[in-house]
Tab-separated table of C-alpha atoms in Angstrom:
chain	number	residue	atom	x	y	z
P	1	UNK	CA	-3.956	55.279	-1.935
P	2	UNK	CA	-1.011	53.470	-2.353
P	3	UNK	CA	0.993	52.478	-5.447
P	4	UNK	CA	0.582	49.557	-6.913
P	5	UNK	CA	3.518	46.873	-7.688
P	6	UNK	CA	3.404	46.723	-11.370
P	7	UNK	CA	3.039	48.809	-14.738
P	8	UNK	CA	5.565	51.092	-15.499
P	9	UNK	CA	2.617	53.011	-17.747
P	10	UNK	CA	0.272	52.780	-14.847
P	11	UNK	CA	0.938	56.773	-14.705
P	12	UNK	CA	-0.061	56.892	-18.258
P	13	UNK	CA	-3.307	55.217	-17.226
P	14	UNK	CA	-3.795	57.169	-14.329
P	15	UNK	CA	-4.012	60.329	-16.569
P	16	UNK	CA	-6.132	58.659	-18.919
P	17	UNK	CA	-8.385	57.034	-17.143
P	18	UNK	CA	-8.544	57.696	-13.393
P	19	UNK	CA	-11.801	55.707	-12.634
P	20	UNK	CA	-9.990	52.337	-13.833
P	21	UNK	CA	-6.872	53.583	-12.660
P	22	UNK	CA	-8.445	53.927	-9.094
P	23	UNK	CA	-10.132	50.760	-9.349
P	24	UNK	CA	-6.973	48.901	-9.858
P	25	UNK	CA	-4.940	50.586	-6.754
P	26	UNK	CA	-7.903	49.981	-4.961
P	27	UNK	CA	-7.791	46.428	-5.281
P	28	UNK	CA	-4.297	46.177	-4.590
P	29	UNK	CA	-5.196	47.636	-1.302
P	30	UNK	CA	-7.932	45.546	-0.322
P	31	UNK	CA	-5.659	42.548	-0.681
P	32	UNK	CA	-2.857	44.377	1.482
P	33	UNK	CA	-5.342	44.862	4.091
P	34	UNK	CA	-7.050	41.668	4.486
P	35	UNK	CA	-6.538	37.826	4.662
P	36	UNK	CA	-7.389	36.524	1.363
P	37	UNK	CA	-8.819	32.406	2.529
P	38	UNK	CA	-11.222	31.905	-0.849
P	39	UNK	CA	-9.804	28.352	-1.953
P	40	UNK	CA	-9.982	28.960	-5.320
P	41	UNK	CA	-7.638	32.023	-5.244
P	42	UNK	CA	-4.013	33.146	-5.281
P	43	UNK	CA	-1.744	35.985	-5.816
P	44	UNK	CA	0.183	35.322	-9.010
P	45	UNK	CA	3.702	36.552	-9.608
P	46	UNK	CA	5.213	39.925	-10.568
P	47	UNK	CA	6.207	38.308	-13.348
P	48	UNK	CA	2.940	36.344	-14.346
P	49	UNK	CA	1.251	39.920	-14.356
P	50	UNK	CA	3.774	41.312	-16.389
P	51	UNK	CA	3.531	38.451	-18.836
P	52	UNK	CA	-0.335	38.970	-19.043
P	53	UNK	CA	0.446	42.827	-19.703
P	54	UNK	CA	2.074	42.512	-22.438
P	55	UNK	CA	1.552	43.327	-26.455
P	56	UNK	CA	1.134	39.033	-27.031
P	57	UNK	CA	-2.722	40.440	-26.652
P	58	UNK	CA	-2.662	41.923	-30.274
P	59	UNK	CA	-1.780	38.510	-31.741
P	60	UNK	CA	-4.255	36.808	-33.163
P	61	UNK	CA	-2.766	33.650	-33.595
P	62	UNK	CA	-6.040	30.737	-34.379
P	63	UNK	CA	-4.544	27.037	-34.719
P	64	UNK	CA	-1.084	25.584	-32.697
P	65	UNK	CA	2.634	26.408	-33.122
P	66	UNK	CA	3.260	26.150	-37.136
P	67	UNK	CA	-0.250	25.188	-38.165
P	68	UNK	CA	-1.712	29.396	-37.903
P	69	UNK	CA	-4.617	30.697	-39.748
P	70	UNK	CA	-2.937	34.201	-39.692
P	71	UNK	CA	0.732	35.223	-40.630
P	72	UNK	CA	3.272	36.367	-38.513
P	73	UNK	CA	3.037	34.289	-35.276
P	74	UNK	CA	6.903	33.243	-34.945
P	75	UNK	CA	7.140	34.795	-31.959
P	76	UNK	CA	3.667	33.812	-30.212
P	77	UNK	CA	4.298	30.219	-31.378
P	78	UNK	CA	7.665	30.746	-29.429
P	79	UNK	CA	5.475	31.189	-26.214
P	80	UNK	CA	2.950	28.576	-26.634
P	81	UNK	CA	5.413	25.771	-27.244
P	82	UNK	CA	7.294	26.709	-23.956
P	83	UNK	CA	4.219	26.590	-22.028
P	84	UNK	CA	3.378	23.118	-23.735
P	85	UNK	CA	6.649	21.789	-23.321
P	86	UNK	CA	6.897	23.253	-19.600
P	87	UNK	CA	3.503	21.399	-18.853
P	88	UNK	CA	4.295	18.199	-20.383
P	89	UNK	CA	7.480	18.576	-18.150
P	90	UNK	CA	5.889	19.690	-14.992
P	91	UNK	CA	3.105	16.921	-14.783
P	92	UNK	CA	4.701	14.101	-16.581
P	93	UNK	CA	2.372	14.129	-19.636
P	94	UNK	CA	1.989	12.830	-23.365
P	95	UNK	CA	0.385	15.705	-24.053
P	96	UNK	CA	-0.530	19.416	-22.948
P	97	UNK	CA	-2.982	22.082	-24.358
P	98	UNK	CA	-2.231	25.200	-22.722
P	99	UNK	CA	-5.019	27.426	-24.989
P	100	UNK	CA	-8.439	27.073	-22.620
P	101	UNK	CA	-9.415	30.375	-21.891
P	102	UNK	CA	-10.611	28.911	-18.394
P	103	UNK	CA	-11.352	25.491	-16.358
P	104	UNK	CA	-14.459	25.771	-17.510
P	105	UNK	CA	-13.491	25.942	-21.389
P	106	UNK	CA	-11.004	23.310	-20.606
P	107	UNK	CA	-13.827	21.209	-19.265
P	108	UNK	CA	-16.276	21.515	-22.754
P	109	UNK	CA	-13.573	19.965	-24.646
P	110	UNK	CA	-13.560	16.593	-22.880
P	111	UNK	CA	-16.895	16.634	-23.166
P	112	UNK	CA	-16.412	17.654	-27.170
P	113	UNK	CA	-13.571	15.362	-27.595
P	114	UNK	CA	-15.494	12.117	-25.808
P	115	UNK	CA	-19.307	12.611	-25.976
P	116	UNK	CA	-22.227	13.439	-28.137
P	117	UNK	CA	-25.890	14.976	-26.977
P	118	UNK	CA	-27.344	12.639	-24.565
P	119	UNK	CA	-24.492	11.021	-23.436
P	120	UNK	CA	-24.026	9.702	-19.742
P	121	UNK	CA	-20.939	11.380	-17.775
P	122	UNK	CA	-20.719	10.002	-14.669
P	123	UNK	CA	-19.337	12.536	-11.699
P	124	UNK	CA	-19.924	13.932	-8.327
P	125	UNK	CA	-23.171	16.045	-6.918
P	126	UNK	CA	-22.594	19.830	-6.703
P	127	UNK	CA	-24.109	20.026	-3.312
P	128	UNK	CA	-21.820	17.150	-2.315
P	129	UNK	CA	-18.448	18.795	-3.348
P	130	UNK	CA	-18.417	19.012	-7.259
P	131	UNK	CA	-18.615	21.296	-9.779
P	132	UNK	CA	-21.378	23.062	-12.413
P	133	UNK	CA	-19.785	21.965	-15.080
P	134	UNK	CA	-19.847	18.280	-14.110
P	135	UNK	CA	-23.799	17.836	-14.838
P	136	UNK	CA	-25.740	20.218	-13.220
P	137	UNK	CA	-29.058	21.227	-14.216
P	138	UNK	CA	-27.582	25.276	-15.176
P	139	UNK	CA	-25.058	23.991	-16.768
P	140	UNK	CA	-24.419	23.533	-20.485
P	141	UNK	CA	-23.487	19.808	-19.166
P	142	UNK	CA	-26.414	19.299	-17.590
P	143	UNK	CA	-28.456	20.162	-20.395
P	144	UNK	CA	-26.471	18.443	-22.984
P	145	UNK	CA	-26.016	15.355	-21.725
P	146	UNK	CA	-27.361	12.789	-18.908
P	147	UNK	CA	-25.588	13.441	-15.794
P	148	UNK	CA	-25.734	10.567	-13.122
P	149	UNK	CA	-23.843	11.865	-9.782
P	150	UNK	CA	-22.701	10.274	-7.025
P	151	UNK	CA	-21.916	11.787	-3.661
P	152	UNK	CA	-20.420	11.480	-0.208
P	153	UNK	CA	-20.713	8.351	2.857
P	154	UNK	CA	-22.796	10.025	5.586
P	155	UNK	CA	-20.106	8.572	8.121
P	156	UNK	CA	-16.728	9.578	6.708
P	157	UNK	CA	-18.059	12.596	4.329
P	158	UNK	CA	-15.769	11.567	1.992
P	159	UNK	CA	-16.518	10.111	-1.827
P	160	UNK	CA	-18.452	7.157	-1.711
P	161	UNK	CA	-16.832	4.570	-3.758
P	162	UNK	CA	-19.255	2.081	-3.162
P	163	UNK	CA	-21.809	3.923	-5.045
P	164	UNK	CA	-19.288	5.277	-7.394
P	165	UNK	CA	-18.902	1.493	-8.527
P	166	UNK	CA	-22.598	0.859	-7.974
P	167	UNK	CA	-23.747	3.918	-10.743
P	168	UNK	CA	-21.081	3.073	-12.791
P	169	UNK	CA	-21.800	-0.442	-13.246
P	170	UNK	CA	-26.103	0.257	-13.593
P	171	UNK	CA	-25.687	3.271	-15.789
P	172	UNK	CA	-22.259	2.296	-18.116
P	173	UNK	CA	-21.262	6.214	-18.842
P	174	UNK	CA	-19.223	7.029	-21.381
P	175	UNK	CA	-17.165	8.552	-19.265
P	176	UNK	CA	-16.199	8.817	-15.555
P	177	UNK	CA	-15.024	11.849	-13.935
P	178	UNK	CA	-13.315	12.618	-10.587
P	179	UNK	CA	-12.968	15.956	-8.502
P	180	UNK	CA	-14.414	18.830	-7.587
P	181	UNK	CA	-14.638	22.603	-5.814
P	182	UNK	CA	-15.092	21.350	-2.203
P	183	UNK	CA	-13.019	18.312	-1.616
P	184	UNK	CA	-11.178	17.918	1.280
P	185	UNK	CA	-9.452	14.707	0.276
P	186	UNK	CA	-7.206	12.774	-1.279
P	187	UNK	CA	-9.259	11.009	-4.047
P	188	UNK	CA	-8.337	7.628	-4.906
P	189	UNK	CA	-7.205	8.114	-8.513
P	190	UNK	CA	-6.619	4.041	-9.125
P	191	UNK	CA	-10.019	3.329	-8.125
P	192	UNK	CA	-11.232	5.161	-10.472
P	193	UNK	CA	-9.136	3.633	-13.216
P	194	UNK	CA	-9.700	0.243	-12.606
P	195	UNK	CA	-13.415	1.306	-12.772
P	196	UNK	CA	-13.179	3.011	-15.939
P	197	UNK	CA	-11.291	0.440	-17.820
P	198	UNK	CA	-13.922	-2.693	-16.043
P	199	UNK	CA	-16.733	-0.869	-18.368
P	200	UNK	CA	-14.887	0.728	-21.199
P	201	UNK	CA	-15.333	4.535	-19.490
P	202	UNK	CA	-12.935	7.491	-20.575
P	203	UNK	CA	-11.442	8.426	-17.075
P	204	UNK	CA	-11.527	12.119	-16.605
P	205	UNK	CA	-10.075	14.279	-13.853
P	206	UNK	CA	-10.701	18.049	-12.985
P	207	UNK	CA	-7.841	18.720	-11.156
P	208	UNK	CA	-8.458	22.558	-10.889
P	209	UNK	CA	-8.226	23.031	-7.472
P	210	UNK	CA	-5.385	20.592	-6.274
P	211	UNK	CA	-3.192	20.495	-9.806
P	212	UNK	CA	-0.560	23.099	-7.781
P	213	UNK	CA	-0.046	20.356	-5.085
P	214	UNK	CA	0.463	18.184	-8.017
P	215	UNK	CA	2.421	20.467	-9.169
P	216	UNK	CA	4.790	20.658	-6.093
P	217	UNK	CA	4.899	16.983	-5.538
P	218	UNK	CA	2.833	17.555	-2.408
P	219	UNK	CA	0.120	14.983	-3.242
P	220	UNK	CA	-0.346	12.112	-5.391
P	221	UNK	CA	-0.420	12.875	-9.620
P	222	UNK	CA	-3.895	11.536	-11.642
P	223	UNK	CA	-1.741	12.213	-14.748
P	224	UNK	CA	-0.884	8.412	-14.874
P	225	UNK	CA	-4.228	7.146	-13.933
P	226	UNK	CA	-6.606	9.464	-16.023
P	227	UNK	CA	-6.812	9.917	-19.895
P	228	UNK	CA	-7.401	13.300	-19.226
P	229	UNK	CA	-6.889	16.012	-16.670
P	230	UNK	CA	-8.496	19.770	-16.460
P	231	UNK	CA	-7.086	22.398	-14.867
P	232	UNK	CA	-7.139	26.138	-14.007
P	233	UNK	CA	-3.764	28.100	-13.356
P	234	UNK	CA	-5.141	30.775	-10.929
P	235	UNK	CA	-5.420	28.440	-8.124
P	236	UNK	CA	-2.505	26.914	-5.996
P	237	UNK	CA	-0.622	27.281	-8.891
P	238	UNK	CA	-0.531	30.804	-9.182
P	239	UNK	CA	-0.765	31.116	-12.338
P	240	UNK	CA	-3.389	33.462	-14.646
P	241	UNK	CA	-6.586	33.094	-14.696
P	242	UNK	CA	-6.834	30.551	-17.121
P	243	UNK	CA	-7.101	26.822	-18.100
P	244	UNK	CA	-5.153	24.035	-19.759
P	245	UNK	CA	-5.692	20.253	-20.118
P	246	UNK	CA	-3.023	17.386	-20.168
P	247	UNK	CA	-3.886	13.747	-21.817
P	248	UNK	CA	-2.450	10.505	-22.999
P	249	UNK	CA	-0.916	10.906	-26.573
P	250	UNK	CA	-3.930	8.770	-28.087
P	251	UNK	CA	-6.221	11.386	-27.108
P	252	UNK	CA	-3.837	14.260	-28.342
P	253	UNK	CA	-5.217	15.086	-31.635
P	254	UNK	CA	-9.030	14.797	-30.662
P	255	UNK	CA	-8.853	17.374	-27.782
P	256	UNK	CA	-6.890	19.408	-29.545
P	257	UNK	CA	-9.823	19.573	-32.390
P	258	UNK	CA	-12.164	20.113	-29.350
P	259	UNK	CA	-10.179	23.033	-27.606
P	260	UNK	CA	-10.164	24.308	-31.284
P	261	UNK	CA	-11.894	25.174	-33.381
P	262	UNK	CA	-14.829	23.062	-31.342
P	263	UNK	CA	-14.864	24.822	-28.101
P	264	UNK	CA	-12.611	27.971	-28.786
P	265	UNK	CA	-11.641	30.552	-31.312
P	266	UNK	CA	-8.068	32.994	-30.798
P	267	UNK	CA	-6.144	31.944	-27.990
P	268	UNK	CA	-5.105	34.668	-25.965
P	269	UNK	CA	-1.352	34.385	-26.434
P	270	UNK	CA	-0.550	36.660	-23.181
P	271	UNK	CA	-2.371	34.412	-21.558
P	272	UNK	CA	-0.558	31.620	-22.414
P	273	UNK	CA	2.814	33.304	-22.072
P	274	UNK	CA	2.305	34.010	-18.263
P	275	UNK	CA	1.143	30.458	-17.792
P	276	UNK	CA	4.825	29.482	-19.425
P	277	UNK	CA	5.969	32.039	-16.672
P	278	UNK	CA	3.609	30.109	-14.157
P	279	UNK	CA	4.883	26.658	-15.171
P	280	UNK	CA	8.814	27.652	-14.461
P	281	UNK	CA	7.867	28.830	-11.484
P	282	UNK	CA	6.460	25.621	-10.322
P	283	UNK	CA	9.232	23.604	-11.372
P	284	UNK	CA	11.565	25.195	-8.746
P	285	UNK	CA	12.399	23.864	-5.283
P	286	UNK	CA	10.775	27.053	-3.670
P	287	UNK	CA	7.509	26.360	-5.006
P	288	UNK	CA	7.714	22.705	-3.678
P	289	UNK	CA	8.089	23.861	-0.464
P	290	UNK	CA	5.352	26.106	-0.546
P	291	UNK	CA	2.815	23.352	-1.944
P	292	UNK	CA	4.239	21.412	1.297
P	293	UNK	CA	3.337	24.719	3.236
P	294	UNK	CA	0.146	25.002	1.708
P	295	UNK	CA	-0.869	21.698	3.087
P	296	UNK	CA	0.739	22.289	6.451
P	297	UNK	CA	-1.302	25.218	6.956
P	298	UNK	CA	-4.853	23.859	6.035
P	299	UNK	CA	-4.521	21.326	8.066
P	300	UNK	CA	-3.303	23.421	11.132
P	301	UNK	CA	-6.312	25.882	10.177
P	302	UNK	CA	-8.955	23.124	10.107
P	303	UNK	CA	-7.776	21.332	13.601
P	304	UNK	CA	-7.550	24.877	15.079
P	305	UNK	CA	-11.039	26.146	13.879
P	306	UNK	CA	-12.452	22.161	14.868
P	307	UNK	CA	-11.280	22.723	18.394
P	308	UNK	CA	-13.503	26.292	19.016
P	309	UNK	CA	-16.714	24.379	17.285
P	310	UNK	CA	-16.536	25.188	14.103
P	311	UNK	CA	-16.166	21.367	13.145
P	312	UNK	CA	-14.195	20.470	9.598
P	313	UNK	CA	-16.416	17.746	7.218
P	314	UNK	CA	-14.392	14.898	6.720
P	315	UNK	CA	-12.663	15.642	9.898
P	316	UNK	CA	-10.023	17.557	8.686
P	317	UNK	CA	-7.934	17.684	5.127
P	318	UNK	CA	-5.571	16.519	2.790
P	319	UNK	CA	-5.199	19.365	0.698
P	320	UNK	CA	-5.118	23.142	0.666
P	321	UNK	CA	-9.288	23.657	1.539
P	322	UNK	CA	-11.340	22.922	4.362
P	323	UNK	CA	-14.978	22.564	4.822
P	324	UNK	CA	-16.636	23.873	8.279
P	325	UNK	CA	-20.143	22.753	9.173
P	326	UNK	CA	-21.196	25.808	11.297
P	327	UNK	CA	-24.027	24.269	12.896
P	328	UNK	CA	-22.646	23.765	15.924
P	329	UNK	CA	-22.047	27.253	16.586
P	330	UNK	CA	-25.670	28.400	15.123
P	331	UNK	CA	-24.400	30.631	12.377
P	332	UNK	CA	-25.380	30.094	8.861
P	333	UNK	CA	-22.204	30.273	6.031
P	334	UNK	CA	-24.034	33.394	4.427
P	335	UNK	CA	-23.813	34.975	7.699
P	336	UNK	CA	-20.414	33.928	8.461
P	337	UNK	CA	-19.140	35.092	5.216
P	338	UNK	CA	-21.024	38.764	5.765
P	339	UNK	CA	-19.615	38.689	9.463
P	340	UNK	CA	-15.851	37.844	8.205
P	341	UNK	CA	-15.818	40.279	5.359
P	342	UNK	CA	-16.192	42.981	7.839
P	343	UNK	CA	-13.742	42.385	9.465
P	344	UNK	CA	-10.958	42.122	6.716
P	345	UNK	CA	-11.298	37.777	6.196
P	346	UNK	CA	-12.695	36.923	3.121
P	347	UNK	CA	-14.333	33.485	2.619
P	348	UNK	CA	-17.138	32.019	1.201
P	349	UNK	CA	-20.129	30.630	2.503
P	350	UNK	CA	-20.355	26.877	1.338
P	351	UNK	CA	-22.761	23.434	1.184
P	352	UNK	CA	-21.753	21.019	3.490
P	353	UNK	CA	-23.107	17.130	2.717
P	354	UNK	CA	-26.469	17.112	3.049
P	355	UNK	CA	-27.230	20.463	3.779
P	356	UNK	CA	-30.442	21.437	5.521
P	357	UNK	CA	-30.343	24.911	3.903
P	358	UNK	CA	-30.266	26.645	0.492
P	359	UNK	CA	-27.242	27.316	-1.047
P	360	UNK	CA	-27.315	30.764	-1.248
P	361	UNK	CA	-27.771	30.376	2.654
P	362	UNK	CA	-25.965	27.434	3.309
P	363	UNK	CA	-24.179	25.344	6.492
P	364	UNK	CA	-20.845	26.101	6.053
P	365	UNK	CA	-17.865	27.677	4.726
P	366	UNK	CA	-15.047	26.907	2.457
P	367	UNK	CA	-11.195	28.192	3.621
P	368	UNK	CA	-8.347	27.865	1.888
P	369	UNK	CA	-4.522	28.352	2.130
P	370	UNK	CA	-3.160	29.327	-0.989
P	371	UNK	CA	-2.951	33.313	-0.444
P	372	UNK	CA	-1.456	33.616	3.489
P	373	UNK	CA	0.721	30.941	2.235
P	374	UNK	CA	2.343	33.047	-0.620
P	375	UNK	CA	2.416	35.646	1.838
P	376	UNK	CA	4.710	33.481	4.312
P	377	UNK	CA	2.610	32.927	6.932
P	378	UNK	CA	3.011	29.157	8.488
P	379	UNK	CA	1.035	26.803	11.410
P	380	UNK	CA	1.624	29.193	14.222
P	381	UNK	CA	-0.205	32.071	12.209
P	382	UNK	CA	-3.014	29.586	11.165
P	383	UNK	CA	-3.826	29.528	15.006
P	384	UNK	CA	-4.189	33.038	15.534
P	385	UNK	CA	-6.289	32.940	12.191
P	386	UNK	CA	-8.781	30.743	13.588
P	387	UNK	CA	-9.184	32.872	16.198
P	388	UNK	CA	-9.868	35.850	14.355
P	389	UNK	CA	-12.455	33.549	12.362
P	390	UNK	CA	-14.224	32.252	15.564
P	391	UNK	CA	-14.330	35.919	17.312
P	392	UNK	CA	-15.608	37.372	13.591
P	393	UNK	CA	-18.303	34.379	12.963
P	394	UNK	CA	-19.470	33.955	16.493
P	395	UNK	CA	-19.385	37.389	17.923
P	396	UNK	CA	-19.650	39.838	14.705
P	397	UNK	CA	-22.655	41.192	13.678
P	398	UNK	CA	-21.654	42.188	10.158
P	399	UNK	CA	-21.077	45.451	10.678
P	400	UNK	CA	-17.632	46.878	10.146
P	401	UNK	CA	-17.702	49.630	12.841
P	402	UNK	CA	-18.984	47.285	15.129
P	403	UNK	CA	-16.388	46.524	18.458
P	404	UNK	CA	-16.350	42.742	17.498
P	405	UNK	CA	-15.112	44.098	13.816
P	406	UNK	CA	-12.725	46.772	14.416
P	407	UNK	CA	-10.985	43.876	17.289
P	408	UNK	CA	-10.825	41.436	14.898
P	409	UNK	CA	-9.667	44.122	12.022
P	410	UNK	CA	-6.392	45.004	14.214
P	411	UNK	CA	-5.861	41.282	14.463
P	412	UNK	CA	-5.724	40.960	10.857
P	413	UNK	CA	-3.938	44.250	10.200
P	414	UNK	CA	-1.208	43.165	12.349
P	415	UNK	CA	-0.649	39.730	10.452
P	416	UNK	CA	-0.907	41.719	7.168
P	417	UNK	CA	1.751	43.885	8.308
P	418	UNK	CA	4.097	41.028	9.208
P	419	UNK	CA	3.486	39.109	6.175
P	420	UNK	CA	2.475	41.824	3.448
P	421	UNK	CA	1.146	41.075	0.176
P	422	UNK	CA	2.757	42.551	-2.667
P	423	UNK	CA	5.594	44.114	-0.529
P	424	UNK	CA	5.766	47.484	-1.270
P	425	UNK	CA	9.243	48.930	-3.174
P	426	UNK	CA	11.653	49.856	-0.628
């Protein structure tokens, strides 16, 4: 086992509690050993972990800086009004909340804030690129209110405006939402605006997996186009895993009501102190770059894996994901992802448009940048990655002592041992 990067009282766990102490090295070790390509992940900061370590968890601290419902918060208030003021810098907004416990949580209170019970929220289809929490049928938004969903052009596999404009116009929702877990593209944020305001929509945008390009200047902001944007902070941000919103100042005080007490009790205060942490970070030049990078790489990733028939939707990307359509080489994404795993690359299986199978089968798979990225690897390590994913998905049988899988393992041990995650202390 190896020794993991933080907690000076990890030897005080250790003795305490070996099974959780175990579990923890352990999980250090599977990142060090493998190439982390789930979209929706990151490796946060030294200093974000620390932040999320710390004794802020024993403050219970319900309401916003100066207006508590408990005594002695002076110093947690300290936190959370750095992180606001650090978002509202960051993004260019009114307005930040910073207390969503996730994207999720972040999510219910534009639909608290905005709706009632049987509203209509326009957004896109989950097998089509969105999200559960934009309508569908599991979902508390589904249930709660009527969810009309558009999807993708059969040609171009990207959004659809015409029928964006289309449901819109027949079904007049209250309000109109844009983005998603699986979008390749750059979504057109004005569009959307102009739509909204033409039939008297809130415009809504869940920026959770892009807001770190935003972040980094890398790709167009919705922040002056949208009344509202969602977010997580575990993504390309590299934050904690967590949630915040940003708005116009007219909508300040209403989703503030709907974070809490609507939505949300205590906010967890070290929480929100390592997403201060997180939003410094992303205000420096180096993290720029690396938003740049992130974008470099996807796209380098996607046009490598396209040219050995593993063919990107959309035809490539604009962002930090890509979506592969694995019918061409007659492997399904469950099977890819099983056949991957063993052999140290983790990504997920994933619904392409229109999908002919289930989606706990599914088409294709979802890669993303985020991870290698932190780790320093750049375009000319994206090719050999894509190699490493072809040989794993079209050769590998799943099984991790297999010849395919121990080939492909060295491949990936030796970028791992260029690029390491969490460097170990000298």
């Amino acid at each position: 086992m190896s020794t993991p990067f933080y907690g000076s009282d990890y030897e005080a766990l250790e003795q305490f509690d070996p099974e959780i102490a175990g579990i923890l090295v352990d999980e250090v070790d599977r990142i060090r050993s493998g190439l982390q390509l789930i979209a929706s992940e990151n490796l946060s900061s030294p200093a974000v972990i620390t932040a999320l370590g710390s004794t802020l968890t024993n403050k219970y601290a319900e309401g916003y800086p100066g207006r508590r419902y408990y005594g002695g918060c002076s110093v947690v208030d300290r936190a959370e009004s750095l992180a606001i003021e650090r978002a509202k810098e960051l993004f260019g907004a009114d307005h930040a909340n910073v207390q969503p416990h996730s994207g999720a949580s972040a999510n219910q209170a534009v639909y608290g804030a905005f709706m009632q019970p049987g509203d209509t929220i326009l957004g896109m289809a989950l097998p089509m690129g969105g999200h559960l929490t934009h309508g569908t049928k599991v979902s508390f938004s589904g249930k709660w209110f009527n969810a009309v969903h558009y999807g993708v052009d059969k040609q171009t596999e990207d959004i659809d405006y015409a029928e964006v404009e289309r449901l819109a116009k027949e079904h007049k929702p209250k309000v109109i939402l844009a983005g998603g877990s699986a979008i390749p593209r750059l979504i057109d944020f004005e569009f959307f605006r102009k739509l909204a305001d033409e039939i008297g929509a809130i415009f809504w945008v869940d920026a959770a997996h892009f807001i770190g390009l935003v972040a980094g200047k890398a790709i167009p902001s919705p922040v002056p186009y949208a009344d509202v944007v969602t977010f997580t902070t575990h993504k390309v941000l590299r934050g904690p895993r967590s949630g915040a919103l940003v708005c116009k100042e007219e909508h300040a005080a209403k989703l503030d009501k709907a974070v809490f007490p609507m939505m949300q009790g205590g906010p967890q205060m070290h929480t929100i102190a390592a997403k201060a942490v997180n939003f410094k970070e992303c205000a420096s030049p180096e993290y720029a770059q690396y938003a740049k990078d992130v974008i470099a790489n996807a796209q380098q990733l996607a046009t490598s894996l396209g040219e050995k028939g593993i063919r990107p939707t959309t035809g490539g990307t604009d962002t930090h994901l890509s979506l592969h359509d694995l019918q061409g080489v007659g492997v399904t994404g469950a099977g890819a992802e099983a056949r991957a795993d063993a052999a140290g690359i983790v990504l997920n299986k994933n619904a392409i448009p229109f999908d002919p199978q289930k989606p706990n089968v599914a088409s294709g798979i979802r890669v993303g940048t985020p991870s290698v990225t932190t780790q320093g690897m750049g375009v000319e390590q994206m090719k050999t990655i894509a190699e490493l994913i072809h040989t794993a998905v079209t050769q590998g049988d799943g099984d991790p002592d297999s010849a395919i899988s121990k080939q492909v393992r060295a491949g990936v041990d030796e970028l791992c041992k260029q690029f390491p995650a969490y460097p170990r202390p000298a």
